[in-house]
mmCIF file of C-alpha atoms in Angstrom:
data_model
loop_
_atom_site.group_PDB
_atom_site.id
_atom_site.type_symbol
_atom_site.label_atom_id
_atom_site.label_comp_id
_atom_site.label_asym_id
_atom_site.label_seq_id
_atom_site.Cartn_x
_atom_site.Cartn_y
_atom_site.Cartn_z
ATOM 1 C CA UNK A 1 -8.880 11.775 14.145
ATOM 2 C CA UNK A 2 -5.200 10.988 14.823
ATOM 3 C CA UNK A 3 -4.190 7.836 12.937
ATOM 4 C CA UNK A 4 -1.591 5.622 14.550
ATOM 5 C CA UNK A 5 -2.521 2.212 13.143
ATOM 6 C CA UNK A 6 -0.331 2.197 10.177
ATOM 7 C CA UNK A 7 0.800 -1.409 10.496
ATOM 8 C CA UNK A 8 -2.924 -2.329 9.837
ATOM 9 C CA UNK A 9 -3.196 -0.133 6.740
ATOM 10 C CA UNK A 10 -1.936 3.230 5.482
ATOM 11 C CA UNK A 11 -3.546 6.219 3.933
ATOM 12 C CA UNK A 12 -3.198 6.161 0.184
ATOM 13 C CA UNK A 13 -0.541 8.621 -1.312
ATOM 14 C CA UNK A 14 -1.968 11.437 -3.490
ATOM 15 C CA UNK A 15 0.559 10.443 -6.234
ATOM 16 C CA UNK A 16 -0.503 6.786 -5.963
ATOM 17 C CA UNK A 17 -4.238 7.738 -6.359
ATOM 18 C CA UNK A 18 -3.504 10.062 -9.343
ATOM 19 C CA UNK A 19 -1.508 7.333 -11.029
ATOM 20 C CA UNK A 20 -4.357 4.942 -10.759
ATOM 21 C CA UNK A 21 -7.223 7.058 -11.968
ATOM 22 C CA UNK A 22 -6.457 6.886 -15.792
ATOM 23 C CA UNK A 23 -6.541 3.121 -15.637
ATOM 24 C CA UNK A 24 -10.089 3.271 -14.031
ATOM 25 C CA UNK A 25 -11.565 5.929 -16.454
ATOM 26 C CA UNK A 26 -9.602 6.012 -19.801
ATOM 27 C CA UNK A 27 -7.199 3.172 -20.147
ATOM 28 C CA UNK A 28 -9.581 0.573 -18.748
ATOM 29 C CA UNK A 29 -8.615 -2.236 -21.077
ATOM 30 C CA UNK A 30 -7.911 -5.797 -20.062
ATOM 31 C CA UNK A 31 -4.192 -6.070 -19.807
ATOM 32 C CA UNK A 32 -4.379 -9.639 -21.419
ATOM 33 C CA UNK A 33 -6.151 -8.251 -24.367
ATOM 34 C CA UNK A 34 -3.079 -7.133 -26.185
ATOM 35 C CA UNK A 35 -4.802 -7.340 -29.624
ATOM 36 C CA UNK A 36 -6.091 -3.642 -29.213
ATOM 37 C CA UNK A 37 -4.782 -0.373 -28.111
ATOM 38 C CA UNK A 38 -6.495 -0.252 -24.734
ATOM 39 C CA UNK A 39 -5.258 -3.701 -23.867
ATOM 40 C CA UNK A 40 -1.807 -2.982 -24.867
ATOM 41 C CA UNK A 41 -1.749 0.284 -22.792
ATOM 42 C CA UNK A 42 -2.934 -1.640 -19.713
ATOM 43 C CA UNK A 43 -0.402 -4.380 -20.343
ATOM 44 C CA UNK A 44 2.441 -1.941 -20.677
ATOM 45 C CA UNK A 45 1.311 -0.198 -17.358
ATOM 46 C CA UNK A 46 1.368 -3.684 -15.620
ATOM 47 C CA UNK A 47 4.863 -4.487 -16.790
ATOM 48 C CA UNK A 48 6.225 -0.994 -15.971
ATOM 49 C CA UNK A 49 4.834 -1.449 -12.463
ATOM 50 C CA UNK A 50 6.534 -4.866 -12.264
ATOM 51 C CA UNK A 51 9.751 -3.197 -13.156
ATOM 52 C CA UNK A 52 9.363 -0.614 -10.541
ATOM 53 C CA UNK A 53 8.821 -3.125 -7.747
ATOM 54 C CA UNK A 54 11.708 -5.174 -8.979
ATOM 55 C CA UNK A 55 13.983 -2.235 -9.016
ATOM 56 C CA UNK A 56 13.069 -1.405 -5.366
ATOM 57 C CA UNK A 57 13.703 -5.028 -4.235
ATOM 58 C CA UNK A 58 16.951 -5.306 -6.356
ATOM 59 C CA UNK A 59 15.699 -8.263 -8.282
ATOM 60 C CA UNK A 60 14.617 -9.100 -11.864
ATOM 61 C CA UNK A 61 11.172 -8.148 -13.164
ATOM 62 C CA UNK A 62 10.716 -11.714 -14.176
ATOM 63 C CA UNK A 63 10.770 -12.684 -10.581
ATOM 64 C CA UNK A 64 7.726 -10.552 -9.577
ATOM 65 C CA UNK A 65 4.188 -12.109 -9.553
ATOM 66 C CA UNK A 66 0.994 -10.234 -8.649
ATOM 67 C CA UNK A 67 -1.741 -11.409 -6.131
ATOM 68 C CA UNK A 68 -4.608 -9.840 -4.394
ATOM 69 C CA UNK A 69 -2.373 -9.247 -1.246
ATOM 70 C CA UNK A 70 -0.083 -10.771 1.188
ATOM 71 C CA UNK A 71 -2.589 -13.195 2.551
ATOM 72 C CA UNK A 72 -3.138 -14.724 -0.775
ATOM 73 C CA UNK A 73 0.525 -14.783 -1.557
ATOM 74 C CA UNK A 74 1.277 -16.591 1.785
ATOM 75 C CA UNK A 75 -1.479 -19.139 1.043
ATOM 76 C CA UNK A 76 -0.149 -19.677 -2.338
ATOM 77 C CA UNK A 77 3.455 -20.185 -1.294
ATOM 78 C CA UNK A 78 2.664 -22.485 1.852
ATOM 79 C CA UNK A 79 0.029 -24.640 -0.014
ATOM 80 C CA UNK A 80 1.857 -24.545 -3.265
ATOM 81 C CA UNK A 81 5.218 -25.434 -1.993
ATOM 82 C CA UNK A 82 3.833 -28.289 0.117
ATOM 83 C CA UNK A 83 1.781 -29.682 -2.739
ATOM 84 C CA UNK A 84 4.878 -29.863 -5.019
ATOM 85 C CA UNK A 85 7.543 -30.910 -2.615
ATOM 86 C CA UNK A 86 5.702 -33.268 -0.164
ATOM 87 C CA UNK A 87 7.164 -36.273 -2.064
ATOM 88 C CA UNK A 88 10.613 -35.110 -0.949
ATOM 89 C CA UNK A 89 9.608 -33.998 2.599
ATOM 90 C CA UNK A 90 6.741 -32.733 4.697
ATOM 91 C CA UNK A 91 8.647 -30.865 7.328
ATOM 92 C CA UNK A 92 8.289 -26.971 7.566
ATOM 93 C CA UNK A 93 9.763 -24.694 10.178
ATOM 94 C CA UNK A 94 8.315 -21.404 11.326
ATOM 95 C CA UNK A 95 7.993 -19.362 14.629
ATOM 96 C CA UNK A 96 5.150 -19.043 17.181
ATOM 97 C CA UNK A 97 5.102 -15.233 16.503
ATOM 98 C CA UNK A 98 4.298 -15.342 12.739
ATOM 99 C CA UNK A 99 1.191 -13.629 11.272
ATOM 100 C CA UNK A 100 -2.086 -15.691 11.483
ATOM 101 C CA UNK A 101 -2.016 -15.927 7.654
ATOM 102 C CA UNK A 102 1.055 -18.151 8.097
ATOM 103 C CA UNK A 103 -0.052 -20.046 11.304
ATOM 104 C CA UNK A 104 -3.554 -20.773 10.126
ATOM 105 C CA UNK A 105 -2.476 -22.081 6.784
ATOM 106 C CA UNK A 106 0.088 -24.322 8.354
ATOM 107 C CA UNK A 107 -2.479 -25.683 10.780
ATOM 108 C CA UNK A 108 -4.616 -26.605 7.732
ATOM 109 C CA UNK A 109 -1.416 -28.258 6.068
ATOM 110 C CA UNK A 110 -0.775 -30.214 9.295
ATOM 111 C CA UNK A 111 -4.239 -31.943 8.675
ATOM 112 C CA UNK A 112 -2.860 -32.869 5.130
ATOM 113 C CA UNK A 113 0.124 -34.545 6.634
ATOM 114 C CA UNK A 114 2.532 -31.612 7.029
ATOM 115 C CA UNK A 115 4.917 -31.679 10.047
ATOM 116 C CA UNK A 116 5.520 -28.218 11.570
ATOM 117 C CA UNK A 117 8.332 -27.202 13.970
ATOM 118 C CA UNK A 118 7.914 -23.931 15.827
ATOM 119 C CA UNK A 119 10.840 -21.866 16.923
ATOM 120 C CA UNK A 120 10.615 -20.167 20.235
ATOM 121 C CA UNK A 121 11.459 -16.489 20.738
ATOM 122 C CA UNK A 122 13.008 -14.800 23.716
ATOM 123 C CA UNK A 123 11.590 -11.891 25.893
ATOM 124 C CA UNK A 124 12.417 -9.499 23.095
ATOM 125 C CA UNK A 125 10.774 -11.546 20.339
ATOM 126 C CA UNK A 126 14.055 -12.658 18.770
ATOM 127 C CA UNK A 127 14.626 -16.171 17.480
ATOM 128 C CA UNK A 128 17.685 -18.382 18.129
ATOM 129 C CA UNK A 129 19.598 -19.186 14.945
ATOM 130 C CA UNK A 130 21.202 -22.205 16.506
ATOM 131 C CA UNK A 131 17.757 -23.615 17.425
ATOM 132 C CA UNK A 132 16.714 -22.975 13.901
ATOM 133 C CA UNK A 133 19.593 -24.892 12.529
ATOM 134 C CA UNK A 134 18.940 -27.736 15.051
ATOM 135 C CA UNK A 135 15.410 -28.062 13.765
ATOM 136 C CA UNK A 136 16.385 -28.657 10.161
ATOM 137 C CA UNK A 137 15.907 -32.300 9.023
ATOM 138 C CA UNK A 138 16.632 -34.203 5.908
ATOM 139 C CA UNK A 139 12.942 -33.963 5.037
ATOM 140 C CA UNK A 140 12.712 -30.303 5.727
ATOM 141 C CA UNK A 141 11.368 -28.406 2.557
ATOM 142 C CA UNK A 142 10.590 -24.931 3.770
ATOM 143 C CA UNK A 143 11.437 -22.306 6.501
ATOM 144 C CA UNK A 144 8.912 -19.506 6.740
ATOM 145 C CA UNK A 145 9.808 -16.445 8.924
ATOM 146 C CA UNK A 146 8.712 -12.850 8.441
ATOM 147 C CA UNK A 147 11.105 -10.157 8.053
ATOM 148 C CA UNK A 148 9.430 -7.919 10.664
ATOM 149 C CA UNK A 149 6.713 -8.650 13.244
ATOM 150 C CA UNK A 150 3.476 -6.654 12.589
ATOM 151 C CA UNK A 151 2.619 -6.355 16.261
ATOM 152 C CA UNK A 152 6.028 -5.506 17.904
ATOM 153 C CA UNK A 153 8.138 -4.493 14.922
ATOM 154 C CA UNK A 154 10.975 -6.906 15.883
ATOM 155 C CA UNK A 155 13.186 -7.565 12.863
ATOM 156 C CA UNK A 156 14.513 -10.971 12.114
ATOM 157 C CA UNK A 157 17.886 -11.502 10.553
ATOM 158 C CA UNK A 158 16.618 -12.821 7.257
ATOM 159 C CA UNK A 159 20.116 -12.830 5.539
ATOM 160 C CA UNK A 160 21.436 -15.182 8.196
ATOM 161 C CA UNK A 161 18.295 -17.141 8.220
ATOM 162 C CA UNK A 162 18.566 -17.538 4.385
ATOM 163 C CA UNK A 163 22.136 -18.561 4.378
ATOM 164 C CA UNK A 164 21.305 -21.318 6.971
ATOM 165 C CA UNK A 165 18.499 -22.434 4.713
ATOM 166 C CA UNK A 166 20.692 -22.556 1.668
ATOM 167 C CA UNK A 167 23.320 -24.501 3.420
ATOM 168 C CA UNK A 168 20.902 -27.296 3.908
ATOM 169 C CA UNK A 169 19.076 -26.882 0.574
ATOM 170 C CA UNK A 170 15.876 -25.738 2.258
ATOM 171 C CA UNK A 171 13.700 -23.143 0.655
ATOM 172 C CA UNK A 172 13.364 -19.799 2.658
ATOM 173 C CA UNK A 173 10.114 -17.773 2.420
ATOM 174 C CA UNK A 174 9.810 -14.510 4.290
ATOM 175 C CA UNK A 175 6.766 -12.286 4.647
ATOM 176 C CA UNK A 176 8.273 -8.835 4.003
ATOM 177 C CA UNK A 177 4.950 -7.001 4.156
ATOM 178 C CA UNK A 178 5.769 -4.728 7.194
ATOM 179 C CA UNK A 179 9.503 -4.210 6.208
ATOM 180 C CA UNK A 180 8.908 -2.632 2.792
ATOM 181 C CA UNK A 181 8.939 1.199 2.877
ATOM 182 C CA UNK A 182 10.264 1.253 6.404
ATOM 183 C CA UNK A 183 13.711 -0.439 6.496
ATOM 184 C CA UNK A 184 16.254 -1.378 3.949
ATOM 185 C CA UNK A 185 15.749 -4.947 2.532
ATOM 186 C CA UNK A 186 18.345 -7.377 1.166
ATOM 187 C CA UNK A 187 16.907 -10.470 -0.587
ATOM 188 C CA UNK A 188 20.201 -12.021 -1.524
ATOM 189 C CA UNK A 189 19.520 -15.106 0.618
ATOM 190 C CA UNK A 190 15.678 -15.037 0.442
ATOM 191 C CA UNK A 191 14.150 -17.576 -2.108
ATOM 192 C CA UNK A 192 10.518 -16.163 -1.903
ATOM 193 C CA UNK A 193 8.989 -13.062 -0.232
ATOM 194 C CA UNK A 194 5.568 -11.478 -0.175
ATOM 195 C CA UNK A 195 4.268 -7.914 -0.049
ATOM 196 C CA UNK A 196 1.182 -5.761 0.051
ATOM 197 C CA UNK A 197 0.649 -2.269 -1.334
ATOM 198 C CA UNK A 198 -1.776 -0.935 1.381
ATOM 199 C CA UNK A 199 1.062 -1.150 3.921
ATOM 200 C CA UNK A 200 3.120 1.464 2.177
ATOM 201 C CA UNK A 201 0.548 3.900 1.109
ATOM 202 C CA UNK A 202 -0.687 2.014 -1.858
ATOM 203 C CA UNK A 203 -4.189 0.656 -2.616
ATOM 204 C CA UNK A 204 -5.837 -2.286 -0.768
ATOM 205 C CA UNK A 205 -6.468 -5.525 -2.496
ATOM 206 C CA UNK A 206 -3.143 -5.737 -4.344
ATOM 207 C CA UNK A 207 0.122 -7.468 -3.526
ATOM 208 C CA UNK A 208 2.601 -9.833 -4.815
ATOM 209 C CA UNK A 209 5.451 -12.223 -4.575
ATOM 210 C CA UNK A 210 9.176 -12.328 -5.459
ATOM 211 C CA UNK A 211 10.205 -15.814 -6.472
ATOM 212 C CA UNK A 212 13.885 -16.248 -7.101
ATOM 213 C CA UNK A 213 15.010 -17.701 -10.432
ATOM 214 C CA UNK A 214 17.318 -20.521 -9.657
ATOM 215 C CA UNK A 215 19.101 -23.036 -11.840
ATOM 216 C CA UNK A 216 16.614 -25.549 -10.389
ATOM 217 C CA UNK A 217 13.338 -23.632 -10.615
ATOM 218 C CA UNK A 218 11.305 -23.265 -7.442
ATOM 219 C CA UNK A 219 8.061 -25.136 -7.916
ATOM 220 C CA UNK A 220 4.755 -23.748 -6.563
ATOM 221 C CA UNK A 221 1.304 -25.353 -7.275
ATOM 222 C CA UNK A 222 -1.090 -22.485 -8.358
ATOM 223 C CA UNK A 223 -3.724 -21.632 -5.746
ATOM 224 C CA UNK A 224 -5.940 -19.962 -8.357
ATOM 225 C CA UNK A 225 -6.110 -21.486 -11.762
ATOM 226 C CA UNK A 226 -7.739 -19.941 -14.813
ATOM 227 C CA UNK A 227 -5.956 -18.119 -17.514
ATOM 228 C CA UNK A 228 -2.209 -18.046 -18.262
ATOM 229 C CA UNK A 229 -1.564 -14.814 -16.388
ATOM 230 C CA UNK A 230 1.615 -14.642 -14.293
ATOM 231 C CA UNK A 231 3.202 -17.433 -16.169
ATOM 232 C CA UNK A 232 0.125 -19.621 -15.229
ATOM 233 C CA UNK A 233 1.030 -19.264 -11.467
ATOM 234 C CA UNK A 234 -2.041 -17.031 -10.766
ATOM 235 C CA UNK A 235 -5.041 -16.942 -12.945
ATOM 236 C CA UNK A 236 -7.507 -14.001 -13.192
ATOM 237 C CA UNK A 237 -7.856 -10.605 -14.887
ATOM 238 C CA UNK A 238 -5.236 -8.158 -13.985
ATOM 239 C CA UNK A 239 -6.130 -5.454 -11.507
ATOM 240 C CA UNK A 240 -4.386 -2.863 -13.657
ATOM 241 C CA UNK A 241 -5.274 0.350 -11.643
ATOM 242 C CA UNK A 242 -4.171 -1.239 -8.350
ATOM 243 C CA UNK A 243 -1.028 -2.664 -9.872
ATOM 244 C CA UNK A 244 -0.096 0.717 -11.156
ATOM 245 C CA UNK A 245 -0.792 2.192 -7.720
ATOM 246 C CA UNK A 246 1.411 -0.460 -6.124
ATOM 247 C CA UNK A 247 4.204 0.291 -8.616
ATOM 248 C CA UNK A 248 4.054 4.011 -7.828
ATOM 249 C CA UNK A 249 3.986 3.280 -4.105
ATOM 250 C CA UNK A 250 7.201 1.308 -4.549
ATOM 251 C CA UNK A 251 8.710 4.240 -6.510
ATOM 252 C CA UNK A 252 8.003 6.624 -3.826
ATOM 253 C CA UNK A 253 9.314 4.413 -1.094
ATOM 254 C CA UNK A 254 12.598 4.116 -3.078
ATOM 255 C CA UNK A 255 13.037 7.920 -3.368
ATOM 256 C CA UNK A 256 11.641 8.882 -0.013
ATOM 257 C CA UNK A 257 13.340 6.683 2.708
ATOM 258 C CA UNK A 258 11.462 6.409 6.013
ATOM 259 C CA UNK A 259 12.678 9.031 8.603
ATOM 260 C CA UNK A 260 10.271 8.434 11.407
ATOM 261 C CA UNK A 261 12.553 6.656 13.885
ATOM 262 C CA UNK A 262 13.110 9.939 15.773
ATOM 263 C CA UNK A 263 9.447 10.627 16.237
ATOM 264 C CA UNK A 264 8.904 6.986 17.337
ATOM 265 C CA UNK A 265 11.749 7.401 19.874
ATOM 266 C CA UNK A 266 10.350 10.657 21.189
ATOM 267 C CA UNK A 267 6.925 9.160 21.574
ATOM 268 C CA UNK A 268 8.347 6.320 23.649
ATOM 269 C CA UNK A 269 10.392 8.546 25.868
ATOM 270 C CA UNK A 270 7.506 10.783 26.486
ATOM 271 C CA UNK A 271 5.047 8.071 27.274
ATOM 272 C CA UNK A 272 7.317 6.090 29.605
ATOM 273 C CA UNK A 273 8.508 9.102 31.462
ATOM 274 C CA UNK A 274 4.912 10.541 32.063
ATOM 275 C CA UNK A 275 2.759 7.487 32.744
ATOM 276 C CA UNK A 276 3.310 5.195 35.719
ATOM 277 C CA UNK A 277 3.865 1.431 35.083
ATOM 278 C CA UNK A 278 4.240 1.644 31.392
ATOM 279 C CA UNK A 279 6.640 -0.449 29.382
ATOM 280 C CA UNK A 280 7.741 -0.862 25.790
ATOM 281 C CA UNK A 281 7.764 -4.502 24.627
ATOM 282 C CA UNK A 282 10.910 -5.542 22.862
ATOM 283 C CA UNK A 283 12.552 -2.194 23.734
ATOM 284 C CA UNK A 284 15.920 -3.344 23.177
ATOM 285 C CA UNK A 285 15.329 -5.476 20.044
ATOM 286 C CA UNK A 286 16.009 -4.322 16.559
ATOM 287 C CA UNK A 287 12.657 -2.997 15.562
ATOM 288 C CA UNK A 288 10.769 -1.292 12.716
ATOM 289 C CA UNK A 289 11.350 2.560 12.835
ATOM 290 C CA UNK A 290 7.619 3.149 13.295
ATOM 291 C CA UNK A 291 6.441 0.602 15.748
ATOM 292 C CA UNK A 292 5.814 0.683 19.492
ATOM 293 C CA UNK A 293 3.932 -1.940 21.396
ATOM 294 C CA UNK A 294 3.253 -0.560 24.866
ATOM 295 C CA UNK A 295 2.004 -2.104 28.149
ATOM 296 C CA UNK A 296 -0.095 0.079 30.393
ATOM 297 C CA UNK A 297 -0.266 -1.920 33.578
ATOM 298 C CA UNK A 298 -3.847 -2.939 34.582
ATOM 299 C CA UNK A 299 -5.457 -0.768 31.911
ATOM 300 C CA UNK A 300 -7.115 -3.201 29.325
ATOM 301 C CA UNK A 301 -6.414 -2.272 25.825
ATOM 302 C CA UNK A 302 -10.044 -2.403 24.689
ATOM 303 C CA UNK A 303 -11.076 -0.064 27.491
ATOM 304 C CA UNK A 304 -8.189 2.371 26.626
ATOM 305 C CA UNK A 305 -9.133 2.436 22.969
ATOM 306 C CA UNK A 306 -12.764 3.035 23.790
ATOM 307 C CA UNK A 307 -11.967 6.074 25.860
ATOM 308 C CA UNK A 308 -9.437 7.367 23.076
ATOM 309 C CA UNK A 309 -12.083 8.010 20.565
ATOM 310 C CA UNK A 310 -9.997 10.553 18.622
ATOM 311 C CA UNK A 311 -6.960 8.219 18.264
ATOM 312 C CA UNK A 312 -6.998 5.184 15.864
ATOM 313 C CA UNK A 313 -4.932 2.402 17.608
ATOM 314 C CA UNK A 314 -4.853 -1.379 17.653
ATOM 315 C CA UNK A 315 -4.101 -3.952 20.198
ATOM 316 C CA UNK A 316 -2.420 -6.061 17.698
ATOM 317 C CA UNK A 317 -2.915 -7.542 14.209
ATOM 318 C CA UNK A 318 -5.956 -6.208 12.338
ATOM 319 C CA UNK A 319 -6.601 -9.753 11.316
ATOM 320 C CA UNK A 320 -7.475 -10.708 14.863
ATOM 321 C CA UNK A 321 -8.898 -7.364 16.260
ATOM 322 C CA UNK A 322 -12.160 -8.936 17.187
ATOM 323 C CA UNK A 323 -10.437 -11.676 19.203
ATOM 324 C CA UNK A 324 -10.693 -11.346 22.960
ATOM 325 C CA UNK A 325 -7.679 -13.700 23.518
ATOM 326 C CA UNK A 326 -4.400 -12.137 24.349
ATOM 327 C CA UNK A 327 -1.904 -11.588 21.565
ATOM 328 C CA UNK A 328 -0.192 -14.839 20.519
ATOM 329 C CA UNK A 329 2.870 -12.818 19.653
ATOM 330 C CA UNK A 330 3.214 -11.262 23.124
ATOM 331 C CA UNK A 331 2.369 -14.466 24.874
ATOM 332 C CA UNK A 332 4.955 -16.281 22.833
ATOM 333 C CA UNK A 333 7.542 -13.764 24.252
ATOM 334 C CA UNK A 334 6.683 -14.960 27.720
ATOM 335 C CA UNK A 335 4.419 -11.973 28.521
ATOM 336 C CA UNK A 336 1.647 -12.683 30.964
ATOM 337 C CA UNK A 337 -1.866 -13.005 29.500
ATOM 338 C CA UNK A 338 -3.100 -9.957 31.646
ATOM 339 C CA UNK A 339 -0.219 -7.810 30.487
ATOM 340 C CA UNK A 340 -0.747 -8.859 26.950
ATOM 341 C CA UNK A 341 -4.508 -7.737 27.225
ATOM 342 C CA UNK A 342 -3.251 -4.398 28.621
ATOM 343 C CA UNK A 343 -0.920 -3.776 25.580
ATOM 344 C CA UNK A 344 -1.478 -1.413 22.647
ATOM 345 C CA UNK A 345 0.344 -1.065 19.228
ATOM 346 C CA UNK A 346 1.188 2.435 17.983
ATOM 347 C CA UNK A 347 2.279 2.449 14.351
ATOM 348 C CA UNK A 348 3.454 5.744 12.710
ATOM 349 C CA UNK A 349 3.684 6.785 9.176
ATOM 350 C CA UNK A 350 5.287 9.458 7.068
ATOM 351 C CA UNK A 351 2.150 11.567 7.628
ATOM 352 C CA UNK A 352 2.484 11.474 11.332
ATOM 353 C CA UNK A 353 3.901 14.588 13.086
ATOM 354 C CA UNK A 354 5.035 15.631 16.480
ATOM 355 C CA UNK A 355 1.819 17.512 17.196
ATOM 356 C CA UNK A 356 -0.171 14.374 16.606
ATOM 357 C CA UNK A 357 2.082 12.590 19.016
ATOM 358 C CA UNK A 358 2.043 15.280 21.746
ATOM 359 C CA UNK A 359 -1.722 15.273 21.514
ATOM 360 C CA UNK A 360 -1.997 11.569 21.694
ATOM 361 C CA UNK A 361 0.358 11.549 24.704
ATOM 362 C CA UNK A 362 -1.829 13.879 26.519
ATOM 363 C CA UNK A 363 -5.056 12.023 25.657
ATOM 364 C CA UNK A 364 -3.474 8.743 26.881
ATOM 365 C CA UNK A 365 -2.337 10.326 30.092
ATOM 366 C CA UNK A 366 -5.859 11.474 30.810
ATOM 367 C CA UNK A 367 -7.338 8.148 29.692
ATOM 368 C CA UNK A 368 -5.040 5.975 31.779
ATOM 369 C CA UNK A 369 -5.566 8.115 34.881
ATOM 370 C CA UNK A 370 -9.359 7.879 34.383
ATOM 371 C CA UNK A 371 -9.407 4.189 33.971
ATOM 372 C CA UNK A 372 -6.993 3.418 36.892
ATOM 373 C CA UNK A 373 -8.839 5.734 39.223
ATOM 374 C CA UNK A 374 -11.947 3.679 38.778
ATOM 375 C CA UNK A 375 -10.216 0.436 38.812
ATOM 376 C CA UNK A 376 -10.241 -1.711 42.068
ATOM 377 C CA UNK A 377 -7.577 -4.040 40.508
ATOM 378 C CA UNK A 378 -5.213 -1.005 40.154
ATOM 379 C CA UNK A 379 -5.765 0.070 43.748
ATOM 380 C CA UNK A 380 -5.106 -3.406 44.959
ATOM 381 C CA UNK A 381 -1.923 -3.572 42.732
ATOM 382 C CA UNK A 382 -0.625 -0.180 44.208
ATOM 383 C CA UNK A 383 -1.261 -1.630 47.617
ATOM 384 C CA UNK A 384 0.909 -4.477 46.918
ATOM 385 C CA UNK A 385 -2.074 -6.827 47.517
ATOM 386 C CA UNK A 386 -1.710 -8.432 44.113
#
């Protein structure tokens, strides 16, 4: 199986797995039970991992908080900020291309009285900073915009966004899940960001938040209450082994910067030059080095992926992979619904090699040719009837 669905999840790194094993077998103590040796060993491992993550992000270890993943972190921030700041204002700004974890949570908050403004994006998926500034109101409490889009790879200018937010004293939260381990990240003007280990060759079920320490502390109502873990922001027993794995994944990402942009570019050139009516979405935008979202005209993505049995692909976010509707990201970019339904995401990793891509290209060529040959719609399209 050729795996090209790394924006959905990644293969765990062997070093990460090996770092985790002792905390599953020998040092299995509860990290909060510091009265005994096993608990202290687990606690030390948790704090060392916190330091590793902070070092990668260029922040203080005291600003890192652990969660079960990015979805929980997003819910914690959006719900928690609204709960604490709604007496000041109820206005939140986001974009139509955000991850469903953001959009669905904001829909819930609207029912609780939140007012949401949605930024438009252009044909390349870019936001307009002037529109962003124009949407800010006196009662705006939060701007939430991802660092990089999970479907198209389009990168937002989070430094500039954060500077605008700071100018108007509005909190800025960014989902940096797809950015980490692929591109450089500067959090100077970011108040809060979230991340998830399984997107950078770490374990599933663990993630976290960076919450900037400010002169006026950022207030977030806890989503999960219980013990006093994470300064009482997130209760529950520490998932020590997974936290250790995430720390190791961040360490590896810091010492082994991603170098797959050349492979991604090679793949796109070969695909577009060898397959008729094939287009890269957001081709001219600043994108993640590993991501290509490609339209194969009049070849439905679900049909293509069925034929490509030996290649793991996705038509978009894994969270909505069972959805038959066109991608909300692509339609927000002005792409016709039919074209959105004929688009496939390819996402590479450090384990992807040129042989994988050459084989994938050949398989796609054969699959597209087979599907189009049996497609009345394709024949009508080629005859200029539709």
